[in-house]
Amino acid sequence: MNNKKMCRLLLTLLVMATLLSACSRSTSSSNSLSFRHNLKDNKPQAGGVVTYGYSSPFTGLFEPAFYEGEDDFRVLEFITEPMFTLNDDLSIIPSIASWQESDDHKIFTFKIKPGVRWHNGDELTVEDWKFAIETIASPDYTGSHYYSVEMIQGAEAYHKGEAKTISGLKVIDPYTLKITVTAARVNTIDNLWPYPMNKKYYTGVAVKDMPQSDQMRKSPIGIGPFVVEYIQPGERVEMKRFDQYYKGKALLDGVLYKVFDDKEVTKRFEQGEIDIETAPRDAYDDLNKLGNVNILQTAELGYEYIGFKFGHWDTKTETIVMDNPKFEDKRLRQAMYYALDREGIIKAYSYGLAEPVETPISSTSWAKIPDAEINTYPYNPVKAKELLDEAGFLDLDGDGLREDSKGQKLVINFDSMLGSQTSELRTEAILGNWRDVGLDVQLNGGALKEVHTFYDAVESDDPSIELFYGVWGLASDPDPTGLWRENDLWNYPRWSSERNEELIREGVSMKAYDREYRKEIYYEWQKLVNEEVPMIFLAERKTIIPVNKRLQGVRVNSISTIIDPYKWWIKEQSEK
């Protein structure tokens, strides 16, 4: 399977997951529960085992270079770590590795901390990081992370089997690695593969055999605070404290990662069988009633949207073609924005676990423009009607529905997908809002589509697809490349403009190495998208993380619900 197809599959899985799970926006007014579980000055205590719950059987690819889904990655967050990490504002910072860039931003010299140990006792060296990059770049690699090494000089030739080494990788000493990339790019570090892979441990295992190896399936190792002791495939992973962890011994004796049916999540928490889990949002009300649980919330990296189809994808030129005139008048698009009661829809059909979002950059990102500097499109059906009248969309025959500017009957097809229990009701509310301002928007085919069928139709530009509800996951870096350019397959609305292309290029230009300049570029880009409305941004949903009150030290953000688990500890019942 080629990289684009694999990434498409991952995206679909992400969409399915986000439809059924929680998502969020953390605001300064909710910090008491948005980020940290315990705020009291309790003295941490050592000992005990906690249970981390998950909602479906895991695959068992317990090696970062090969994992494909959240199910396996949750385990990896307990047992291993990347070379660098992210702040809450999604900016990247050094961790095990620090680095220096050359003046032309093409050569990166990384220094790693000495004394970091693998679970088998080996010391971490840059050979392990180099080995991970070579594994991902191998012609026999079957995973989906090649995009994170392809910028390295010589990686493409190595990947094609035309070279025996990657010319852009050079080990200086056990703790120093020099990486040369093909071109300067301001977000190179954000995209570079950050996880090491124990080279000695995989000795004799061919890359093609790694996914089924005992090293990955039965006895995975890492450099994190916990060591895998036992794996029951698809059901449970037992982990114990790793006493040689470079940041110091974890307070907990261990962690049990266990699969539970999400339909029983409230019961399991009530009975104390689960200590922490990312729970489905339809369980929020019941979980919130439990006396032994606190619920944390944090912003999900993603957003719900309604996209307009402006054209199609040309497979020969691999660019978009904007040839659909239906939505060419932005007053129609803006009117449809004003006509939506987004806050009411969120409250009624998303359990209130979301916030309206105004741009496609996460609210937690350093690059997010303040709402005060853009139009937030508040619910205003009067304004919507005024814009429609001004654009010539009038009800000429008195039936309560508007004709187009040429006097022809205006009917707009709307597509959405099956998902949560409230999907149909939410769709009815959306269509009802538009009908209230005289727009005849109808559910295409009369029913919601299965998720794979839906995305196949959207991506292939089925002529019947005109308006569609979607969900996008986001990367930590705000660069819109991949979703918003004229040569991006995943630009599903098939919209772009000369200014759009210019700003996206400028956001990763040499000037963008100045963070403030780059921020201003992304502010300008968000203003453009906000004015042109190539899509209607609906909501940024909330991830809810119920935590048993006995478990202390938990902190979450939009990147992870497992942050510094070596600091987690159990508060004895007698202290409550």
Coordinates of C-alpha atoms in Angstrom, one line a residue:
M1 CA 0.0 0.0 0.0
N2 CA 1.5 3.4 -0.9
N3 CA 2.0 6.1 1.6
K4 CA -0.9 8.2 0.5
K5 CA -3.3 5.3 0.7
M6 CA -2.0 4.3 4.1
C7 CA -2.3 7.8 5.5
R8 CA -5.8 7.9 4.1
L9 CA -6.7 4.8 6.0
L10 CA -5.2 6.3 9.2
L11 CA -7.2 9.5 8.6
T12 CA -10.4 7.4 8.3
L13 CA -9.6 5.6 11.5
L14 CA -9.0 9.0 13.2
V15 CA -12.3 10.3 11.9
M16 CA -14.1 7.2 13.2
A17 CA -12.4 7.5 16.6
T18 CA -13.3 11.2 16.9
L19 CA -16.9 10.6 16.1
L20 CA -17.2 8.2 19.0
S21 CA -14.8 9.7 21.5
A22 CA -14.4 13.0 23.2
C23 CA -12.6 16.1 22.0
S24 CA -11.9 19.5 23.4
R25 CA -10.9 23.0 23.8
S26 CA -9.1 24.1 27.0
T27 CA -9.6 27.6 28.0
S28 CA -8.1 29.8 30.7
S29 CA -11.3 29.8 32.6
S30 CA -11.4 26.0 33.0
N31 CA -7.8 25.3 34.0
S32 CA -8.9 23.8 37.4
L33 CA -9.9 20.7 35.5
S34 CA -8.6 21.2 32.0
F35 CA -5.0 20.2 32.6
R36 CA -4.3 18.9 36.1
H37 CA -6.1 16.4 38.2
N38 CA -4.8 17.3 41.7
L39 CA -4.1 20.8 42.7
K40 CA -3.7 20.3 46.5
D41 CA -0.3 20.1 48.2
N42 CA -0.5 16.4 48.9
K43 CA 2.7 14.6 49.5
P44 CA 3.3 12.0 46.8
Q45 CA 3.4 8.4 47.9
A46 CA 5.1 5.5 46.3
G47 CA 3.5 2.1 45.5
G48 CA 0.5 0.6 43.9
V49 CA -0.8 -0.2 40.4
V50 CA -3.3 1.7 38.4
T51 CA -5.5 0.6 35.5
Y52 CA -5.6 2.6 32.2
G53 CA -8.7 1.6 30.2
Y54 CA -9.1 1.4 26.5
S55 CA -12.3 0.9 24.4
S56 CA -11.3 -1.6 21.8
P57 CA -8.8 -4.5 21.3
F58 CA -5.3 -3.3 20.5
T59 CA -3.2 -4.4 17.5
G60 CA 0.0 -5.1 19.4
L61 CA 2.6 -3.2 17.3
F62 CA 4.5 -1.9 20.2
E63 CA 7.3 -0.1 18.4
P64 CA 6.9 3.6 17.5
A65 CA 8.2 3.1 13.9
F66 CA 5.4 0.6 13.2
Y67 CA 2.3 1.6 15.3
E68 CA -0.7 2.6 13.3
G69 CA -3.4 3.6 15.9
E70 CA -4.1 5.1 19.3
D71 CA -4.7 1.6 20.7
D72 CA -1.0 0.7 20.6
F73 CA 0.3 4.2 21.1
R74 CA -1.3 4.5 24.5
V75 CA 1.0 1.6 25.7
L76 CA 4.0 3.2 24.0
E77 CA 3.5 6.4 25.9
F78 CA 4.2 4.5 29.1
I79 CA 7.2 2.5 27.9
T80 CA 9.2 4.9 25.6
E81 CA 9.8 8.5 24.8
P82 CA 10.8 10.7 21.8
M83 CA 14.0 12.7 21.5
F84 CA 12.1 16.0 21.8
T85 CA 8.7 16.9 22.9
L86 CA 5.9 19.5 22.7
N87 CA 4.8 22.3 25.0
D88 CA 1.1 22.8 25.7
D89 CA 1.0 25.5 23.0
L90 CA 2.3 22.9 20.5
S91 CA 5.7 24.4 20.2
I92 CA 8.5 21.8 20.0
I93 CA 11.3 21.8 22.7
P94 CA 14.4 19.7 23.5
S95 CA 14.1 16.7 25.7
I96 CA 16.6 13.8 25.5
A97 CA 18.1 15.6 22.4
S98 CA 19.0 19.2 21.9
W99 CA 20.2 20.6 18.6
Q100 CA 21.9 23.3 16.6
E101 CA 21.0 24.4 13.0
S102 CA 23.5 25.5 10.4
D103 CA 23.0 29.0 9.0
D104 CA 21.3 27.6 5.9
H105 CA 19.0 25.5 8.1
K106 CA 19.9 22.3 6.3
I107 CA 22.3 20.7 8.8
F108 CA 21.1 19.7 12.3
T109 CA 23.6 18.6 14.9
F110 CA 21.9 16.7 17.7
K111 CA 23.3 16.0 21.1
I112 CA 21.6 13.4 23.3
K113 CA 21.8 13.0 27.1
P114 CA 24.3 10.3 28.2
G115 CA 23.2 7.6 30.6
V116 CA 19.7 7.0 29.2
R117 CA 19.0 3.3 29.5
W118 CA 16.9 0.9 27.5
H119 CA 14.8 -1.6 29.5
N120 CA 17.3 -4.4 28.7
G121 CA 20.1 -2.3 30.3
D122 CA 21.7 -1.0 27.0
E123 CA 22.6 2.6 27.0
L124 CA 20.8 4.8 24.4
T125 CA 23.1 6.1 21.7
V126 CA 22.5 8.0 18.5
E127 CA 23.0 4.7 16.6
D128 CA 19.6 3.7 17.9
W129 CA 18.0 6.8 16.5
K130 CA 19.8 6.3 13.2
F131 CA 18.7 2.7 13.1
A132 CA 15.0 3.8 13.5
I133 CA 15.3 6.3 10.7
E134 CA 17.0 3.6 8.5
T135 CA 14.2 1.1 9.3
I136 CA 11.5 3.6 8.3
A137 CA 13.4 4.5 5.1
S138 CA 14.0 0.8 4.2
P139 CA 12.5 -0.5 0.9
D140 CA 11.0 -3.3 3.0
Y141 CA 9.3 -1.0 5.5
T142 CA 5.5 -1.5 5.6
G143 CA 4.5 1.2 8.1
S144 CA 3.1 4.7 7.5
H145 CA 5.8 7.0 8.9
Y146 CA 8.1 7.4 5.8
Y147 CA 6.9 11.0 5.5
S148 CA 8.9 11.8 8.7
V149 CA 12.3 10.8 7.2
E150 CA 11.9 11.6 3.5
M151 CA 13.3 15.1 4.0
I152 CA 16.7 13.6 5.0
Q153 CA 19.3 13.8 2.2
G154 CA 19.7 10.4 0.7
A155 CA 16.6 8.9 2.2
E156 CA 14.8 8.6 -1.1
A157 CA 17.6 6.7 -2.8
Y158 CA 17.8 4.4 0.2
H159 CA 14.1 3.9 0.1
K160 CA 14.2 3.0 -3.6
G161 CA 17.1 0.5 -3.0
E162 CA 19.5 2.7 -5.0
A163 CA 21.9 3.3 -2.0
K164 CA 23.1 1.2 0.9
T165 CA 23.3 4.1 3.3
I166 CA 21.4 7.4 4.0
S167 CA 24.0 10.1 3.1
G168 CA 22.3 12.7 5.3
L169 CA 23.0 10.7 8.5
K170 CA 26.4 10.9 10.2
V171 CA 27.3 9.6 13.6
I172 CA 29.9 11.9 15.2
D173 CA 30.2 10.0 18.5
P174 CA 27.8 7.9 20.6
Y175 CA 25.9 11.0 21.7
T176 CA 26.1 13.2 18.6
L177 CA 24.2 12.7 15.3
K178 CA 24.4 15.1 12.3
I179 CA 21.3 15.1 10.0
T180 CA 21.4 16.9 6.7
V181 CA 18.1 17.6 5.0
T182 CA 17.3 18.3 1.3
A183 CA 15.9 21.8 1.8
A184 CA 15.5 24.4 4.5
R185 CA 12.1 24.3 6.1
V186 CA 11.0 26.1 9.2
N187 CA 9.2 23.0 10.6
T188 CA 11.8 20.4 9.9
I189 CA 12.1 19.4 13.6
D190 CA 8.3 19.2 13.9
N191 CA 8.2 16.6 11.0
L192 CA 11.4 14.7 11.8
W193 CA 11.1 11.2 13.2
P194 CA 11.8 11.5 17.0
Y195 CA 11.8 8.0 18.4
P196 CA 14.9 5.7 18.8
M197 CA 14.8 1.9 18.2
N198 CA 17.2 -0.4 20.0
K199 CA 19.6 -1.5 17.3
K200 CA 21.2 -4.4 19.3
Y201 CA 17.8 -5.7 20.3
Y202 CA 16.7 -6.2 16.7
T203 CA 19.9 -7.8 15.5
G204 CA 19.1 -10.5 13.0
V205 CA 15.5 -9.4 12.4
A206 CA 14.8 -8.2 8.8
V207 CA 12.7 -5.1 8.5
K208 CA 10.0 -7.0 6.7
D209 CA 9.8 -9.4 9.7
M210 CA 9.8 -6.8 12.4
P211 CA 6.0 -6.4 12.7
Q212 CA 5.6 -10.1 13.6
S213 CA 8.7 -10.3 15.7
D214 CA 8.8 -11.2 19.4
Q215 CA 10.7 -8.0 20.0
M216 CA 7.6 -6.0 19.0
R217 CA 4.7 -8.3 19.8
K218 CA 5.8 -10.2 23.0
S219 CA 8.7 -8.3 24.7
P220 CA 8.8 -4.7 23.5
I221 CA 11.4 -2.4 25.2
G222 CA 11.8 1.3 25.4
I223 CA 13.4 4.0 27.5
G224 CA 10.3 5.1 29.4
P225 CA 9.4 4.8 33.1
F226 CA 7.6 1.4 32.8
V227 CA 8.6 -2.0 31.4
V228 CA 6.3 -4.5 29.7
E229 CA 6.0 -7.7 31.8
Y230 CA 3.1 -9.5 30.1
I231 CA 0.9 -9.1 27.1
Q232 CA -2.4 -10.8 26.5
P233 CA -2.9 -10.1 22.8
G234 CA -5.7 -7.6 22.2
E235 CA -6.8 -7.5 25.8
R236 CA -4.2 -6.4 28.4
V237 CA -0.6 -5.3 28.9
E238 CA 1.0 -5.5 32.4
M239 CA 3.8 -3.0 33.1
K240 CA 6.1 -2.6 36.0
R241 CA 8.3 0.3 37.2
F242 CA 11.7 0.7 35.4
D243 CA 14.1 1.5 38.1
Q244 CA 16.8 2.8 35.8
Y245 CA 14.6 5.4 34.2
Y246 CA 16.7 8.5 33.4
K247 CA 14.3 10.9 35.1
G248 CA 14.1 8.8 38.3
K249 CA 12.0 5.9 39.5
A250 CA 8.3 6.2 38.9
L251 CA 6.1 6.5 42.0
L252 CA 3.8 3.7 40.9
D253 CA 4.8 0.0 41.1
G254 CA 3.1 -0.5 37.7
V255 CA 0.3 0.1 35.2
L256 CA -2.3 -2.3 33.8
Y257 CA -3.5 -1.3 30.3
K258 CA -6.8 -3.1 29.9
V259 CA -9.5 -3.2 27.2
F260 CA -13.1 -2.5 28.5
D261 CA -16.4 -2.2 26.7
D262 CA -17.2 1.6 26.5
K263 CA -20.8 0.8 27.1
E264 CA -19.8 -0.2 30.7
V265 CA -17.4 2.7 31.3
T266 CA -19.5 4.3 34.0
K267 CA -20.1 1.0 35.8
R268 CA -16.4 0.1 35.7
F269 CA -15.3 3.5 37.1
E270 CA -18.0 3.3 39.8
Q271 CA -16.7 -0.1 40.9
G272 CA -13.1 1.1 40.8
E273 CA -12.0 -1.2 38.0
I274 CA -10.6 1.7 35.9
D275 CA -8.5 4.5 37.2
I276 CA -8.2 6.6 34.0
E277 CA -9.5 6.4 30.4
T278 CA -10.4 8.6 27.5
A279 CA -14.2 8.2 27.6
P280 CA -16.9 8.6 25.0
R281 CA -18.7 11.9 25.4
D282 CA -22.1 10.3 25.6
A283 CA -21.0 8.9 29.0
Y284 CA -20.2 12.3 30.4
D285 CA -23.4 13.0 32.3
D286 CA -23.3 9.6 34.0
L287 CA -19.6 9.8 34.8
N288 CA -20.1 13.3 36.2
K289 CA -22.5 11.9 38.8
L290 CA -19.9 9.5 40.3
G291 CA -18.4 10.6 43.6
N292 CA -15.1 8.8 43.1
V293 CA -14.3 10.4 39.7
N294 CA -13.0 13.8 38.5
I295 CA -13.3 14.6 34.8
L296 CA -10.5 16.4 33.0
Q297 CA -11.1 18.1 29.7
T298 CA -8.6 19.3 27.0
A299 CA -8.6 20.5 23.4
E300 CA -8.5 17.9 20.7
L301 CA -6.2 18.6 17.8
G302 CA -9.0 18.7 15.2
Y303 CA -12.2 20.3 14.1
E304 CA -15.6 19.6 12.7
Y305 CA -16.5 21.5 9.6
I306 CA -18.9 21.8 6.7
G307 CA -17.1 22.0 3.3
F308 CA -18.3 23.5 0.1
K309 CA -17.4 21.7 -3.1
F310 CA -15.8 24.2 -5.5
G311 CA -14.6 21.7 -8.1
H312 CA -12.7 18.5 -8.6
W313 CA -9.3 16.9 -8.4
D314 CA -7.5 16.5 -11.8
T315 CA -5.6 13.2 -11.5
K316 CA -3.4 14.0 -14.5
T317 CA -2.1 17.3 -13.2
E318 CA -2.6 16.4 -9.5
T319 CA -4.1 19.8 -8.8
I320 CA -7.6 21.0 -8.0
V321 CA -9.9 22.5 -10.7
M322 CA -12.4 25.0 -9.4
D323 CA -15.2 24.5 -11.9
N324 CA -18.3 24.4 -9.8
P325 CA -20.1 27.8 -9.9
K326 CA -22.7 27.0 -7.4
F327 CA -20.9 28.5 -4.4
E328 CA -18.8 31.2 -6.3
D329 CA -20.6 34.1 -4.5
K330 CA -19.1 34.2 -1.0
R331 CA -22.2 36.0 0.3
L332 CA -24.0 32.7 0.0
R333 CA -21.3 31.0 1.9
Q334 CA -21.2 33.7 4.6
A335 CA -25.0 33.6 4.9
M336 CA -25.0 29.9 5.5
Y337 CA -22.4 30.5 8.2
Y338 CA -24.6 33.1 10.0
A339 CA -27.7 30.9 9.6
L340 CA -26.2 28.1 11.8
D341 CA -26.9 28.1 15.5
R342 CA -23.6 26.4 16.2
E343 CA -23.7 26.9 20.0
G344 CA -27.3 25.5 20.2
I345 CA -26.3 22.5 18.0
I346 CA -23.3 21.8 20.2
K347 CA -25.3 22.1 23.4
A348 CA -28.1 19.8 22.1
Y349 CA -26.2 17.2 20.1
S350 CA -22.6 17.2 21.4
Y351 CA -23.4 17.1 25.1
G352 CA -22.0 20.6 25.4
L353 CA -18.5 19.1 25.1
A354 CA -17.2 21.4 22.4
E355 CA -16.8 25.1 21.5
P356 CA -17.4 26.9 18.3
V357 CA -14.2 27.3 16.3
E358 CA -13.5 30.0 13.8
T359 CA -10.3 28.9 12.0
P360 CA -8.5 25.6 11.0
I361 CA -5.7 26.2 13.6
S362 CA -6.1 24.7 17.0
S363 CA -7.2 27.0 19.8
T364 CA -4.1 25.7 21.8
S365 CA -1.6 26.7 19.1
W366 CA 0.7 29.6 19.4
A367 CA -0.4 30.5 15.8
K368 CA -4.1 30.8 16.5
I369 CA -5.4 34.3 15.8
P370 CA -7.5 35.9 18.6
D371 CA -11.2 35.7 17.8
A372 CA -11.4 39.5 18.4
E373 CA -9.4 40.0 15.1
I374 CA -11.8 38.0 12.9
N375 CA -15.5 37.5 12.3
T376 CA -16.9 34.9 14.6
Y377 CA -20.1 34.5 12.5
P378 CA -22.5 34.5 15.5
Y379 CA -25.9 33.0 14.9
N380 CA -27.8 35.7 13.1
P381 CA -30.5 34.6 10.7
V382 CA -31.5 38.2 10.0
K383 CA -28.0 38.9 8.7
A384 CA -28.1 35.7 6.7
K385 CA -31.3 36.7 5.0
E386 CA -29.9 40.2 4.2
L387 CA -26.8 38.7 2.5
L388 CA -28.9 36.3 0.5
D389 CA -31.2 39.1 -0.6
E390 CA -28.2 41.2 -1.6
A391 CA -26.7 38.4 -3.6
G392 CA -30.0 37.9 -5.5
F393 CA -31.1 34.6 -3.9
L394 CA -34.8 35.5 -3.6
D395 CA -38.1 33.6 -3.0
L396 CA -39.7 34.4 -6.3
D397 CA -42.6 32.0 -6.2
G398 CA -43.6 32.5 -2.6
D399 CA -43.1 28.9 -1.5
G400 CA -40.7 30.0 1.3
L401 CA -37.6 28.7 -0.5
R402 CA -35.2 30.8 -2.5
E403 CA -34.3 30.6 -6.1
D404 CA -30.7 31.3 -7.3
S405 CA -29.5 34.6 -8.8
K406 CA -30.7 33.4 -12.2
G407 CA -34.2 32.7 -11.0
Q408 CA -33.8 28.9 -11.1
K409 CA -34.8 26.6 -8.3
L410 CA -31.9 26.4 -5.8
V411 CA -31.4 22.9 -4.2
I412 CA -28.2 22.1 -2.4
N413 CA -27.2 18.5 -1.5
F414 CA -25.8 17.9 1.9
D415 CA -23.8 14.8 2.9
S416 CA -22.7 13.5 6.3
M417 CA -21.7 10.2 7.9
L418 CA -23.1 7.8 10.4
G419 CA -21.3 8.0 13.7
S420 CA -22.6 9.0 17.2
Q421 CA -26.1 8.4 18.5
T422 CA -27.0 12.1 17.7
S423 CA -25.7 12.3 14.1
E424 CA -29.1 12.2 12.5
L425 CA -30.6 14.7 15.0
R426 CA -27.7 17.0 14.5
T427 CA -28.1 16.8 10.7
E428 CA -31.8 17.6 10.9
A429 CA -31.0 20.7 13.1
I430 CA -28.4 21.9 10.6
L431 CA -30.8 21.5 7.6
G432 CA -33.5 23.2 9.7
N433 CA -31.4 26.2 10.3
W434 CA -30.8 26.7 6.6
R435 CA -34.4 26.2 5.7
D436 CA -35.3 28.9 8.3
V437 CA -33.6 31.4 6.0
G438 CA -35.1 30.0 2.9
L439 CA -32.4 27.6 1.7
D440 CA -33.5 24.2 0.4
V441 CA -30.6 22.0 1.6
Q442 CA -31.5 18.3 1.4
L443 CA -29.8 15.2 2.7
N444 CA -28.2 13.6 -0.4
G445 CA -29.8 10.3 -1.0
G446 CA -32.1 10.8 2.0
A447 CA -29.7 9.2 4.5
L448 CA -26.4 9.5 6.3
K449 CA -23.6 7.5 4.7
E450 CA -21.3 4.8 6.2
V451 CA -17.9 6.5 6.9
H452 CA -15.9 4.7 4.2
T453 CA -18.6 5.3 1.6
F454 CA -18.8 8.9 2.6
Y455 CA -15.1 9.7 2.3
D456 CA -14.8 7.7 -0.9
A457 CA -17.5 9.9 -2.4
V458 CA -16.0 13.1 -1.1
E459 CA -12.4 12.3 -2.2
S460 CA -13.5 11.1 -5.7
D461 CA -15.6 14.3 -6.1
D462 CA -18.8 12.4 -6.8
P463 CA -20.9 15.0 -8.7
S464 CA -23.7 14.7 -6.3
I465 CA -21.5 15.9 -3.4
E466 CA -22.0 19.6 -3.0
L467 CA -21.9 20.3 0.8
F468 CA -20.5 17.9 3.3
Y469 CA -19.8 17.5 7.0
G470 CA -16.3 16.4 7.9
V471 CA -13.8 16.0 10.7
W472 CA -10.1 16.8 10.4
G473 CA -7.3 15.9 12.8
L474 CA -4.4 18.3 13.0
A475 CA -0.6 18.1 13.4
S476 CA 1.1 20.1 16.1
D477 CA 2.7 22.5 13.6
P478 CA 0.3 25.1 12.1
D479 CA 1.5 24.7 8.5
P480 CA -1.6 24.2 6.3
T481 CA 0.3 22.2 3.7
G482 CA -1.4 18.9 3.0
L483 CA -4.9 20.2 3.3
W484 CA -5.1 23.6 1.8
R485 CA -2.9 24.0 -1.3
E486 CA -4.0 23.5 -4.9
N487 CA -1.9 20.4 -5.2
D488 CA -3.1 18.7 -2.0
L489 CA -5.3 15.7 -2.6
W490 CA -6.9 16.1 0.8
N491 CA -8.0 19.6 -0.1
Y492 CA -11.6 18.2 -0.2
P493 CA -13.4 21.5 -0.9
R494 CA -11.1 21.9 -3.9
W495 CA -10.7 25.6 -3.0
S496 CA -7.6 27.8 -3.3
S497 CA -6.6 31.2 -4.4
E498 CA -3.4 33.0 -5.4
R499 CA -3.2 34.7 -2.0
N500 CA -3.8 31.4 -0.2
E501 CA -0.9 29.8 -2.0
E502 CA 1.3 32.8 -1.4
L503 CA 0.7 32.8 2.4
I504 CA 1.2 29.1 2.8
R505 CA 4.5 29.3 1.0
E506 CA 5.5 32.3 3.1
G507 CA 4.7 30.4 6.3
V508 CA 7.6 28.0 5.7
S509 CA 10.0 30.4 4.0
M510 CA 13.4 31.5 5.3
K511 CA 11.7 34.6 6.8
A512 CA 9.5 32.3 8.8
Y513 CA 12.4 31.3 11.0
D514 CA 11.4 34.5 12.9
R515 CA 8.6 33.1 15.0
E516 CA 6.8 36.5 15.2
Y517 CA 6.9 36.9 11.4
R518 CA 5.6 33.4 11.0
K519 CA 2.8 34.1 13.4
E520 CA 1.7 37.2 11.5
I521 CA 1.7 35.2 8.3
Y522 CA -0.7 32.6 9.8
Y523 CA -2.8 35.4 11.2
E524 CA -3.2 36.8 7.7
W525 CA -4.0 33.4 6.4
Q526 CA -6.7 32.8 9.0
K527 CA -8.2 36.2 8.1
L528 CA -8.3 35.2 4.4
V529 CA -10.0 31.9 5.2
N530 CA -12.4 33.6 7.6
E531 CA -13.5 36.1 4.9
E532 CA -13.7 33.7 2.0
V533 CA -15.4 30.9 3.9
P534 CA -14.3 27.9 1.8
M535 CA -15.7 25.9 4.7
I536 CA -17.9 26.5 7.7
F537 CA -16.0 25.7 10.9
L538 CA -18.4 24.1 13.4
A539 CA -16.6 23.0 16.6
E540 CA -13.5 22.0 18.4
R541 CA -14.7 19.1 20.5
K542 CA -13.5 18.1 24.0
T543 CA -11.6 15.1 25.1
I544 CA -12.9 13.9 28.4
I545 CA -10.7 12.0 30.7
P546 CA -12.3 10.6 33.8
V547 CA -9.8 10.0 36.6
N548 CA -10.4 8.0 39.8
K549 CA -9.8 10.4 42.7
R550 CA -7.3 8.0 44.2
L551 CA -5.0 8.6 41.2
Q552 CA -2.9 11.8 41.6
G553 CA -0.4 13.7 39.5
V554 CA -2.3 13.4 36.2
R555 CA -1.9 16.2 33.7
V556 CA -3.3 16.3 30.1
N557 CA -3.2 18.5 27.1
S558 CA -4.3 18.4 23.5
I559 CA -1.3 16.2 22.6
S560 CA -1.6 13.5 25.2
T561 CA -3.5 12.2 28.2
I562 CA -0.4 10.4 29.4
I563 CA 2.1 13.1 30.4
D564 CA 5.0 12.2 32.8
P565 CA 3.3 9.0 34.2
Y566 CA 6.3 8.5 36.4
K567 CA 4.8 11.3 38.5
W568 CA 1.5 9.6 39.0
W569 CA 0.8 8.3 42.5
I570 CA -2.0 6.7 44.5
K571 CA -3.6 8.6 47.4
E572 CA -4.6 6.3 50.2
Q573 CA -8.3 6.0 51.0
S574 CA -7.7 7.0 54.6
E575 CA -6.5 10.5 53.4
K576 CA -9.7 11.3 51.5

